[in-house]
Amino acid sequence: MDALWVSGEVANFTRSRQGHCYFTLKDDRAQLRCVLFARDAARLPTDPQEGMQLRVFGSLTLYE
């Protein structure tokens, strides 16, 4: 699947002991559960804060 840009508001941000970041990206019509793996999260200048507006680039994966 091709990568795409998505924007929305950060909700429920947590960082695991392994360094992976989990959060929900939402707007007024939908929400998307996201994971940012540790190697990429280490490059962030700061952790996203609750309510922060983000524009992210990535690919979608469905876990059944």
mmCIF file of C-alpha atoms in Angstrom, residues 12-39:
data_model
loop_
_atom_site.group_PDB
_atom_site.id
_atom_site.type_symbol
_atom_site.label_atom_id
_atom_site.label_comp_id
_atom_site.label_asym_id
_atom_site.label_seq_id
_atom_site.Cartn_x
_atom_site.Cartn_y
_atom_site.Cartn_z
ATOM 1 C CA ASN A 12 -4.274 9.194 24.335
ATOM 2 C CA PHE A 13 -0.516 9.501 23.725
ATOM 3 C CA THR A 14 1.626 6.925 25.551
ATOM 4 C CA ARG A 15 5.236 5.780 25.182
ATOM 5 C CA SER A 16 6.123 2.178 26.034
ATOM 6 C CA ARG A 17 9.234 1.127 27.952
ATOM 7 C CA GLN A 18 10.675 -0.034 24.619
ATOM 8 C CA GLY A 19 10.251 3.504 23.227
ATOM 9 C CA HIS A 20 7.322 2.884 20.864
ATOM 10 C CA CYS A 21 4.663 5.642 20.864
ATOM 11 C CA TYR A 22 0.954 4.900 20.678
ATOM 12 C CA PHE A 23 -1.716 7.535 20.091
ATOM 13 C CA THR A 24 -4.991 8.287 18.369
ATOM 14 C CA LEU A 25 -5.149 10.852 15.594
ATOM 15 C CA LYS A 26 -8.676 12.253 15.294
ATOM 16 C CA ASP A 27 -10.847 14.919 13.734
ATOM 17 C CA ASP A 28 -14.565 15.681 13.953
ATOM 18 C CA ARG A 29 -15.473 12.722 11.704
ATOM 19 C CA ALA A 30 -13.014 9.890 12.382
ATOM 20 C CA GLN A 31 -10.177 8.551 14.476
ATOM 21 C CA LEU A 32 -7.114 6.501 13.603
ATOM 22 C CA ARG A 33 -5.034 4.495 16.093
ATOM 23 C CA CYS A 34 -1.328 5.019 15.403
ATOM 24 C CA VAL A 35 2.030 3.592 16.388
ATOM 25 C CA LEU A 36 5.388 5.304 15.973
ATOM 26 C CA PHE A 37 8.184 2.774 16.372
ATOM 27 C CA ALA A 38 11.079 3.520 18.720
ATOM 28 C CA ARG A 39 13.735 4.139 16.052
#
